[in-house]
CSV table of C-alpha atoms and ligand atoms in Angstrom, one decimal:
chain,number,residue,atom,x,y,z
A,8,UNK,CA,0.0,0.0,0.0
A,9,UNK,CA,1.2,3.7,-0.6
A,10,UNK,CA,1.5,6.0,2.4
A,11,UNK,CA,3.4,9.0,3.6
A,12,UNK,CA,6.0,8.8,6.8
A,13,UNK,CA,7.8,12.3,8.2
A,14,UNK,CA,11.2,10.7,7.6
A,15,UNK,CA,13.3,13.9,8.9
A,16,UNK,CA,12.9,15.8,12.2
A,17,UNK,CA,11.6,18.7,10.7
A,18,UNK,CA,10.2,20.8,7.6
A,19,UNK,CA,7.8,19.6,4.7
A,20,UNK,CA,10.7,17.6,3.4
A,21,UNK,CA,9.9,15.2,5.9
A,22,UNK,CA,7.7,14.2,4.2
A,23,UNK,CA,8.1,11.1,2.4
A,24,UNK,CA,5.9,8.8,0.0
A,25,UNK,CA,6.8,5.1,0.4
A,26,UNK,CA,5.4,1.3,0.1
A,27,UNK,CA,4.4,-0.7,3.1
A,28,UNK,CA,2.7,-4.2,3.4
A,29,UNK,CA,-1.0,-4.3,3.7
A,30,UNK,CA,-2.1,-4.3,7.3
A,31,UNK,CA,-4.7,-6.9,8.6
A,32,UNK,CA,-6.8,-6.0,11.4
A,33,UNK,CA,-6.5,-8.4,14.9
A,34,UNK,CA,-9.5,-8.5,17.5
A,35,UNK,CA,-11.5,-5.5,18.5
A,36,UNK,CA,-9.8,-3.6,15.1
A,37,UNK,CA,-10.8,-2.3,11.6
A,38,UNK,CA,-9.6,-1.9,8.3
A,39,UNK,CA,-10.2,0.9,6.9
A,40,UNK,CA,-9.8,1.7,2.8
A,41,UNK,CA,-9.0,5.6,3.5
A,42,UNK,CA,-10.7,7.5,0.8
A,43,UNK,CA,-9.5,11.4,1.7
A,44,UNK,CA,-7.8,13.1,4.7
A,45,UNK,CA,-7.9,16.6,5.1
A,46,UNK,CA,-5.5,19.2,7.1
A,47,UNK,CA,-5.4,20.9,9.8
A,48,UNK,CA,-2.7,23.7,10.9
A,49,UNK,CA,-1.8,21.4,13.7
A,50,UNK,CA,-0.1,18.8,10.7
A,51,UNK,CA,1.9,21.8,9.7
A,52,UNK,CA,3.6,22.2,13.4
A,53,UNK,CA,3.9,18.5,13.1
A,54,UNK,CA,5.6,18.4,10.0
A,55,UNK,CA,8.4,21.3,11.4
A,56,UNK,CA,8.9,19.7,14.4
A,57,UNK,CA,7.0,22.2,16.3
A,58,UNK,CA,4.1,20.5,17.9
A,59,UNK,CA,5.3,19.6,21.5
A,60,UNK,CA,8.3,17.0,21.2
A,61,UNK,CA,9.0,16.1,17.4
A,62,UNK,CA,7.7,12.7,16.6
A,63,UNK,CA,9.4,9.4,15.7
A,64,UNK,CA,11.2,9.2,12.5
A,65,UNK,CA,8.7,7.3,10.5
A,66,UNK,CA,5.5,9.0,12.0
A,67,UNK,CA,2.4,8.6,9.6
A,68,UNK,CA,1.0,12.1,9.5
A,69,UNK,CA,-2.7,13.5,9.8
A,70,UNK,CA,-5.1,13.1,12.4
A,71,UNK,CA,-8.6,13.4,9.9
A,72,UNK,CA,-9.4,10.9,7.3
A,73,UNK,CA,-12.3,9.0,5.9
A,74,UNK,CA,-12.4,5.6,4.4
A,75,UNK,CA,-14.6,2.2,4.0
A,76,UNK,CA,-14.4,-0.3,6.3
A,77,UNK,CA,-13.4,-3.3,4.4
A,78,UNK,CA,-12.6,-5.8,7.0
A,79,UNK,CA,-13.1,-6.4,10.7
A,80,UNK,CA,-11.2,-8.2,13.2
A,81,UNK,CA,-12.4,-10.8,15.7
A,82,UNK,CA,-15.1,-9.7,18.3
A,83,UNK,CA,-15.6,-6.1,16.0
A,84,UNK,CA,-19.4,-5.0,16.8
A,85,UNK,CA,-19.6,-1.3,16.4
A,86,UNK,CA,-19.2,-1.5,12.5
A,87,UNK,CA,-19.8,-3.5,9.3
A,88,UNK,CA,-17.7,-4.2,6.6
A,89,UNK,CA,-18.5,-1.4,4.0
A,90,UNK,CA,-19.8,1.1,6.3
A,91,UNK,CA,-18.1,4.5,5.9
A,92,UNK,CA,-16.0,5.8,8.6
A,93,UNK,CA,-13.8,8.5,10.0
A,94,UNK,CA,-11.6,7.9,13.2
A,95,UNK,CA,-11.5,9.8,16.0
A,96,UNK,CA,-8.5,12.2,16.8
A,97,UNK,CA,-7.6,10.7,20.5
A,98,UNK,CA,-7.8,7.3,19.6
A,99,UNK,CA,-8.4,6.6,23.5
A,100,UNK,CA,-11.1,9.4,24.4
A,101,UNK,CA,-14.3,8.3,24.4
A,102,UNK,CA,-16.3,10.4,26.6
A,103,UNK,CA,-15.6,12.3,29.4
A,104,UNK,CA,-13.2,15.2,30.1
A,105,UNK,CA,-9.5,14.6,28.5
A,106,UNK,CA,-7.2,13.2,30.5
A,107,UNK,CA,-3.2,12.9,29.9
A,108,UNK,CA,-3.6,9.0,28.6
A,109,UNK,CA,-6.2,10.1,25.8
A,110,UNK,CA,-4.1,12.6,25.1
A,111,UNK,CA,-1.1,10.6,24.3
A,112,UNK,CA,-3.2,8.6,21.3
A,113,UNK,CA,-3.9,11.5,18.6
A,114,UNK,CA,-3.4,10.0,15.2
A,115,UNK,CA,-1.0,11.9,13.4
A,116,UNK,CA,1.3,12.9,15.9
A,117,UNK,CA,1.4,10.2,19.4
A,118,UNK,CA,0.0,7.5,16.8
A,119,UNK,CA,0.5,6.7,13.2
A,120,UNK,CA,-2.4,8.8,11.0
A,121,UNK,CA,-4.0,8.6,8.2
A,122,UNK,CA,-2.1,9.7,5.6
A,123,UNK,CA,-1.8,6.2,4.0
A,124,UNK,CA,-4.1,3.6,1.6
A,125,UNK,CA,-5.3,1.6,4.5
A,126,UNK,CA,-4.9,2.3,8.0
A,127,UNK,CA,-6.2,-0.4,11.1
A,128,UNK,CA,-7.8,1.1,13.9
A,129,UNK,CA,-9.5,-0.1,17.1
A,130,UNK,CA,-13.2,-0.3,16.0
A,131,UNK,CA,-13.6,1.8,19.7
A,132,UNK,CA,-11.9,4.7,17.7
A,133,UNK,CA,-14.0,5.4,14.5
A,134,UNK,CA,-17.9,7.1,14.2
A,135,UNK,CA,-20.1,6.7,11.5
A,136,UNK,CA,-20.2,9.6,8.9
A,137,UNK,CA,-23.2,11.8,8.1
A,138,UNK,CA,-24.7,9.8,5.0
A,139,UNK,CA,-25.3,13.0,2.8
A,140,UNK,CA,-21.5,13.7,3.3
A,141,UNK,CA,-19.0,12.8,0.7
A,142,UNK,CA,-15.6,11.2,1.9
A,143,UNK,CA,-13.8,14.6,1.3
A,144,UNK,CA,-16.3,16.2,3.5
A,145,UNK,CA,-16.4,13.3,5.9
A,146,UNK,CA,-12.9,13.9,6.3
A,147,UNK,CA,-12.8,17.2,7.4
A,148,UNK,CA,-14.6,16.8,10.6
A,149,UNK,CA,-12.3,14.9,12.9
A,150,UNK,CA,-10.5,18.0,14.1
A,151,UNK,CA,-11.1,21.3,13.1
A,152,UNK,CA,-15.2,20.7,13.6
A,153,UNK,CA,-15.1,18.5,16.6
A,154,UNK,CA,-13.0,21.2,18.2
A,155,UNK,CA,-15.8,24.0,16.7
A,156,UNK,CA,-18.7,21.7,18.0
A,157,UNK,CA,-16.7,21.4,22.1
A,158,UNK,CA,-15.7,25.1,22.5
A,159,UNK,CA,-19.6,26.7,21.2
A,160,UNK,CA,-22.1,24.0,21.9
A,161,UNK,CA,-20.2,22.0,24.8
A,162,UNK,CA,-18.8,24.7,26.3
A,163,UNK,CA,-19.8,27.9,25.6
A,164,UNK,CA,-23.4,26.9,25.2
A,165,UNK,CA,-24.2,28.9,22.4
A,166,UNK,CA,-27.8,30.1,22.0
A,167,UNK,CA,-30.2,31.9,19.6
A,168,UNK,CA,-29.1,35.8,19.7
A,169,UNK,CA,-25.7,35.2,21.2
A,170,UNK,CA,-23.4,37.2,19.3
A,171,UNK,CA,-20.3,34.9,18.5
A,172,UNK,CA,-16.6,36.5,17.4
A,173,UNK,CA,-15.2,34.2,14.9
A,174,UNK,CA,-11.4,35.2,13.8
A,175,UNK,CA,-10.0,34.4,10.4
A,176,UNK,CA,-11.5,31.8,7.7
A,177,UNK,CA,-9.6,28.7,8.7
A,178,UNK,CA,-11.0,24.9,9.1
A,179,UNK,CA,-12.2,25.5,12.9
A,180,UNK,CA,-13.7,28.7,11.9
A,181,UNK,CA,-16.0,28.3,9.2
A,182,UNK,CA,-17.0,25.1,11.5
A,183,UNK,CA,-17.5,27.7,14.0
A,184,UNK,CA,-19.2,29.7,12.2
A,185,UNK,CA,-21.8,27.1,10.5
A,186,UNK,CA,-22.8,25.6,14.3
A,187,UNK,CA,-23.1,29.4,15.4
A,188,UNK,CA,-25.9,30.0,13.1
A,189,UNK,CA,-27.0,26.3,13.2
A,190,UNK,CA,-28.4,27.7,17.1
A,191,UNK,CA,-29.4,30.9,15.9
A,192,UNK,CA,-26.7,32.8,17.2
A,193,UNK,CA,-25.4,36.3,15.1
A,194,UNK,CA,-21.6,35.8,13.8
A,195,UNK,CA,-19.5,38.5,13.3
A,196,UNK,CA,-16.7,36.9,11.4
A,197,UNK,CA,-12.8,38.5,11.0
A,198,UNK,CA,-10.7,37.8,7.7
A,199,UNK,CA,-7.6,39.1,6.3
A,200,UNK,CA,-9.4,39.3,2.8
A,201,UNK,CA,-12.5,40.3,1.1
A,202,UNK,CA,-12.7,37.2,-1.0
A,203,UNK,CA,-12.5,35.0,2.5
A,204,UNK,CA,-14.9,37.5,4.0
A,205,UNK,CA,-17.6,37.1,1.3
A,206,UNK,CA,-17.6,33.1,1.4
A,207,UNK,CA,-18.3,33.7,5.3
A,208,UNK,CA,-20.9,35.9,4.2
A,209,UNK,CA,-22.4,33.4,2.0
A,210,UNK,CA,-23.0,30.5,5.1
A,211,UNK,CA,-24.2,32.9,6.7
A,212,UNK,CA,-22.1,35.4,8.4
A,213,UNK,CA,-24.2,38.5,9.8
A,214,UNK,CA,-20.8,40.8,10.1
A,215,UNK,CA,-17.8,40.5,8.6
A,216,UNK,CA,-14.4,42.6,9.4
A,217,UNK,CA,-11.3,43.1,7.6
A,218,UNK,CA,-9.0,43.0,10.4
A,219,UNK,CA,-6.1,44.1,7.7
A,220,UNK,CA,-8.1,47.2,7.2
A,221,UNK,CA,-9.6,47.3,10.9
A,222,UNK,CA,-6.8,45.9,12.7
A,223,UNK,CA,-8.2,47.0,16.1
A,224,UNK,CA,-11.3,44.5,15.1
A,225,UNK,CA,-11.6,44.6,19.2
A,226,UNK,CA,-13.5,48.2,19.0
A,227,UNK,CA,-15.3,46.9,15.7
A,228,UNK,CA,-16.7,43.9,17.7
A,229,UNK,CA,-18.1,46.9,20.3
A,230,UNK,CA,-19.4,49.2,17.6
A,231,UNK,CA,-21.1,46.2,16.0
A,232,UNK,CA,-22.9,45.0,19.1
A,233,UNK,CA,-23.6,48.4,20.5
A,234,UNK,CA,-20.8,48.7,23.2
A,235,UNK,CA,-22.1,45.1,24.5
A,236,UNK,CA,-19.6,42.7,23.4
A,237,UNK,CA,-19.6,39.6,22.4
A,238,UNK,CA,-20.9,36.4,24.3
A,239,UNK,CA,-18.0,33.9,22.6
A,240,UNK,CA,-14.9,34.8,21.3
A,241,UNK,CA,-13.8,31.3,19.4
A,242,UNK,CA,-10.0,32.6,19.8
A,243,UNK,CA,-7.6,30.9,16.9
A,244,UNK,CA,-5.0,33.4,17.1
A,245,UNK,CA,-3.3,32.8,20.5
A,246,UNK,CA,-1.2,35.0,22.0
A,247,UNK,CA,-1.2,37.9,19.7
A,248,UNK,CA,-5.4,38.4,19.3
A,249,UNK,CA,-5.9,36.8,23.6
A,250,UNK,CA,-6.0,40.8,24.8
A,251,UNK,CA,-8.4,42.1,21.8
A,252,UNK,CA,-10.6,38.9,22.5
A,253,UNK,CA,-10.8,40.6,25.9
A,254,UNK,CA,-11.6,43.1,24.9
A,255,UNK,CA,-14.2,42.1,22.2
A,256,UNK,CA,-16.1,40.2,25.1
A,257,UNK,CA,-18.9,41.1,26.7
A,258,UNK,CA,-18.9,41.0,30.8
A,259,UNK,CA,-19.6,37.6,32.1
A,260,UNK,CA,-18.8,35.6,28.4
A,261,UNK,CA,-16.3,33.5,27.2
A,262,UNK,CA,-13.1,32.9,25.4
A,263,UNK,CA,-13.1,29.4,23.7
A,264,UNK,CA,-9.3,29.4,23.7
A,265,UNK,CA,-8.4,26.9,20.9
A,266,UNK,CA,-5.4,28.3,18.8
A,267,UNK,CA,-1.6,29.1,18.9
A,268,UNK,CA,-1.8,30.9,14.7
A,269,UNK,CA,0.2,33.7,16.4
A,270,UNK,CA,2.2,32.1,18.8
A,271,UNK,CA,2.2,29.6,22.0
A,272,UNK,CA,2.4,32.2,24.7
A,273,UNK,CA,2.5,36.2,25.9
A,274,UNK,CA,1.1,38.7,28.4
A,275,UNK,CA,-1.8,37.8,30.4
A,276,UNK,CA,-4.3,40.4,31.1
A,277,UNK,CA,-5.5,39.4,34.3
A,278,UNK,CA,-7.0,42.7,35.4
A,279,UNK,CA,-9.3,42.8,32.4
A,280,UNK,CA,-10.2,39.1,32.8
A,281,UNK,CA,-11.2,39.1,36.4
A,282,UNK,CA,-12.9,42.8,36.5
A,283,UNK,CA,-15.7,41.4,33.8
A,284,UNK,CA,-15.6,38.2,34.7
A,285,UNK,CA,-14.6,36.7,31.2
A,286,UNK,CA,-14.5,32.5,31.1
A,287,UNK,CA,-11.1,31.8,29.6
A,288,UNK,CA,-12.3,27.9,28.5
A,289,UNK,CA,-9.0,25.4,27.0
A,290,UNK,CA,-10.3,23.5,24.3
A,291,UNK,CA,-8.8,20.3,23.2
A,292,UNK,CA,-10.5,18.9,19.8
A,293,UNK,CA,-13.2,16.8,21.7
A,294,UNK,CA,-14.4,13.5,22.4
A,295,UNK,CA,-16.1,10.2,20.6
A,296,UNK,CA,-19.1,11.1,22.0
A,297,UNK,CA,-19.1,14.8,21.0
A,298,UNK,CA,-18.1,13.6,17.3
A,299,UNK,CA,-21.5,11.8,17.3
A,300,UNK,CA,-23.3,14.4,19.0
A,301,UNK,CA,-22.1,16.6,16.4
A,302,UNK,CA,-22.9,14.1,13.5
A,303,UNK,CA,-26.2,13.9,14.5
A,304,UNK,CA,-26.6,17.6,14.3
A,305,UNK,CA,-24.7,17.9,10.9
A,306,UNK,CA,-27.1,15.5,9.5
A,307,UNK,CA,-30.2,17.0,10.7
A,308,UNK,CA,-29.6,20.2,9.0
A,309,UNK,CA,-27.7,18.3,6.1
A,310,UNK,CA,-24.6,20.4,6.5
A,311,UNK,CA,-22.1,20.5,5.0
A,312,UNK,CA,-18.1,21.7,5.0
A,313,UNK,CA,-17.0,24.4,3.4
A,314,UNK,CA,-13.9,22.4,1.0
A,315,UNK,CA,-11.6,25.2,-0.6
A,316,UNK,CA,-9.4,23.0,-2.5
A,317,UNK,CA,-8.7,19.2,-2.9
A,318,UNK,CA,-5.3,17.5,-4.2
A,319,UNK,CA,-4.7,13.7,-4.9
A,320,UNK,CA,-2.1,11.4,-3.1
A,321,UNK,CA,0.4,12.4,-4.8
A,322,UNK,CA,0.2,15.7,-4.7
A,323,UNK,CA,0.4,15.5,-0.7
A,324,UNK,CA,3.5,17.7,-0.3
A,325,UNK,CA,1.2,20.5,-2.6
A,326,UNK,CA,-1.2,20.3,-0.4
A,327,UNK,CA,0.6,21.2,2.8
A,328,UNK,CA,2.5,24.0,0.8
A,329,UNK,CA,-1.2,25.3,-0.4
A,330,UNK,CA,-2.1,25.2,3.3
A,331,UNK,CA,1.0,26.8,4.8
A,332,UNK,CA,0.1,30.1,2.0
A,333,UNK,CA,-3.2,30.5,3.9
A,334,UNK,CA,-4.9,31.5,1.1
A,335,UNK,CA,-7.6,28.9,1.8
A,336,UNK,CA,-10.9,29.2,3.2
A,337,UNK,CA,-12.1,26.3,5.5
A,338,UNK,CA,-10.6,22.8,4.3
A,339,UNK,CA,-8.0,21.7,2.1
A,340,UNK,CA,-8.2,17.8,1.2
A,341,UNK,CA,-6.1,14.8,0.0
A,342,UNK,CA,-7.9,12.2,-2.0
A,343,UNK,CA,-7.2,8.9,-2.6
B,9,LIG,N1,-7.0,23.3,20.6
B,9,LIG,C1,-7.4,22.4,19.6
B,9,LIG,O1,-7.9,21.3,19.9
B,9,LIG,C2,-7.2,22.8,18.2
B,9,LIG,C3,-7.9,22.1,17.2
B,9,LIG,C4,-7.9,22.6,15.9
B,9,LIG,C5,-7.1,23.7,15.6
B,9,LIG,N2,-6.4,24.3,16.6
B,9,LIG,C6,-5.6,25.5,16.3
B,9,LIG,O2,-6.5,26.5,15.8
B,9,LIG,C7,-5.8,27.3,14.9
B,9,LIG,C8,-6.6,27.2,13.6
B,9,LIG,O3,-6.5,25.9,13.0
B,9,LIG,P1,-7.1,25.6,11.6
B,9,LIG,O4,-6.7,24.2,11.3
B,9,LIG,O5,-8.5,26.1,11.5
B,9,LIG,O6,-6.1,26.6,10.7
B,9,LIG,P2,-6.2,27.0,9.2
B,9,LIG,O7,-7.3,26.4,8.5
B,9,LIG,O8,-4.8,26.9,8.7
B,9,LIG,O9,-6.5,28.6,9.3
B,9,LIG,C9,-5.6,29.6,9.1
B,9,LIG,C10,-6.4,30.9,8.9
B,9,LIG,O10,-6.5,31.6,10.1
B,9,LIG,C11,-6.5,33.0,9.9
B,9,LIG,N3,-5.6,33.7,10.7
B,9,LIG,C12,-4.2,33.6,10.7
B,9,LIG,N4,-3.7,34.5,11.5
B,9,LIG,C13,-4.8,35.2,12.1
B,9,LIG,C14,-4.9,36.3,13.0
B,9,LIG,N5,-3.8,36.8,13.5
B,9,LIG,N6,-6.1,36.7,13.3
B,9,LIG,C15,-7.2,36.2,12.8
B,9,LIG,N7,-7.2,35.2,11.9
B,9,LIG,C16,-6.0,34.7,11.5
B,9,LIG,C17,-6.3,33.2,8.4
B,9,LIG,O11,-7.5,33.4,7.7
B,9,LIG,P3,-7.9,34.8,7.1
B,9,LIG,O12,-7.0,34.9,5.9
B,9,LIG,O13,-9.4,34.6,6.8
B,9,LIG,O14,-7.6,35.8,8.1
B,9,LIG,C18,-5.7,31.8,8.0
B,9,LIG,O15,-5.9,31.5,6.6
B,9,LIG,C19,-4.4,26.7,14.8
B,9,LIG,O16,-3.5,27.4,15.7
B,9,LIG,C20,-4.5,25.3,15.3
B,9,LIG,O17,-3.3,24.8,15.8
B,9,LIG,C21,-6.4,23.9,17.9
């Protein structure tokens, strides 16, 4: 079977296209025929040896793919041969809050990924996909939307008439933004380009800001929404957008912190968090059970992801590149 292995400690020449022997699945696991992964900014810091401790030489990349399972170990009862699948992206969280364990199994960095023809997984760590989905779509969940569905619907409890802060046009927030208006909450969305801005617009964006043009998008946020604020800030920037999130906030809301785009650490306002009691809330993608919670939702109001661009297998190493330029809106895919 073809796959891809990050053969060098860092950079995108790690990555590497090579051979293996088809895997068989043993008891309690399936094999799955992956049919398309997509990427997430997280396989870029993996990739460059900057996501936490660089992983072994040999590493199969990507945490979110989509395939058919076409054969299952002994004792398998949570899928059928044929059924169409995604895994999970902590191959050990179920349910629950994370732990350090669960934390230790994410595919694509503490586990091999999915980057590859056929992969075996334990059938405890796949979900069912949304039927109306195709397996590029399917694909995309597994991260960036699990992560949009924890921080707004698990966490922040998102409402009708909230007003939600969504920053940038990435994978988690065009996820964010499509469960934001899935409750009936108003989205005011940030983008570094008009282009990006008017596909936000289209799914459904009630305010859109150029934050190249309105770079203090913090006062924008309070002119928008009267001098209130927001409810939820869905923060993707990290440390160089954490103080205008604060600022963006309402008294009493939240800041769904989820991203490191500008960086892994900085100043902490503590004054300004404490005085308006603002909810700074760690997210960490999610569980098995919120994937299927989320599912359910996605195929009740058939859905569906925003996909800016997909490239085939071989083309892997251009698909990273295209995803490192951050011209794309939402997801970029691999297909097989
Ligand atoms: N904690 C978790 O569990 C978790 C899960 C998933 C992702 N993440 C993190 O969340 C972040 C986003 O991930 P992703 O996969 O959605 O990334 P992505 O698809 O690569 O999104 C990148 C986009 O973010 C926007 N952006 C960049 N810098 C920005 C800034 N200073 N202010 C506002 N927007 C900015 C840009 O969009 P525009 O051109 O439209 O501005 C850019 O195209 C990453 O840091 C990732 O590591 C964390």
């Amino acid at each position: 079977m073809k796959q891809y292995e990050l053969q060098h400690r860092s950079g995108l020449d790690s990555l590497t296209r090579v051979e293996r022997a088809d895997p068989r699945p043993g008891p309690g696991q399936v094999l799955i025929a992956v049919k398309a992964c997509s990427l997430n900014f997280r396989d870029l810091l993996v990739a460059r040896g900057a996501y936490g401790a660089p992983p072994p030489l040999g590493r199969v990349p990507l945490s979110d793919g989509a395939g058919e399972v076409i054969e299952i170990g002994a004792g398998v009862t949570r899928v059928k041969v044929g059924e169409r699948v995604a895994g999970i992206f902590m191959q050990g969280w179920i349910a629950g809050d994370v732990t350090a364990e669960v934390a230790g199994t994410a595919l694509g960095g503490a586990v091999d990924g999915m980057l590859s023809q056929y992969v075996v997984l334990s059938e405890q760590g796949v979900v069912k996909v949304p039927a109306h989905l195709s397996y590029v779509e399917a694909a995309a969940l597994p991260c960036a939307a699990v992560t949009a569905w924890n921080a707004l619907v698990r966490h922040a409890r998102v409402k009708a008439g909230d007003v939600v802060v969504l920053q940038g046009t990435g994978g988690v927030s065009l996820f964010a933004l499509q469960f934001a208006r899935m409750h009936g909450a108003r989205c005011i969305i940030t983008s570094s380009s008009d282009e990006k801005l008017e596909i936000a617009r289209r799914m459904g964006a009630d305010e859109t800001i150029h934050y190249g043009r309105e770079p203090d998008w913090d006062r924008a946020v309070m002119a928008r929404t009267d001098g209130r604020g927001a409810d939820v800030v869905v923060e993707v920037g990290g440390a160089g957008t954490l103080e205008k999130s604060f600022n963006a906030v309402r008294p009493g809301g939240s800041v769904q912190l989820i991203g490191v785009l500008t960086g892994v650490a900085g100043p902490i306002p503590t004054a300004a968090i404490l005085r308006r009691s603002i909810t700074v809330q760690g997210i960490y993608v999610g569980s098995r059970e919120m994937f299927e919670e989320m599912n359910r939702a996605i195929e009740l109001h058939a859905m569906k992801p925003h996909i800016d661009r997909s490239f085939d297998f071989e083309q892997a190493r251009v698909a990273y590149e295209h995803l490192a330029g951050a011209s794309h809106a939402g997801k970029v895919a691999i297909t097989f």
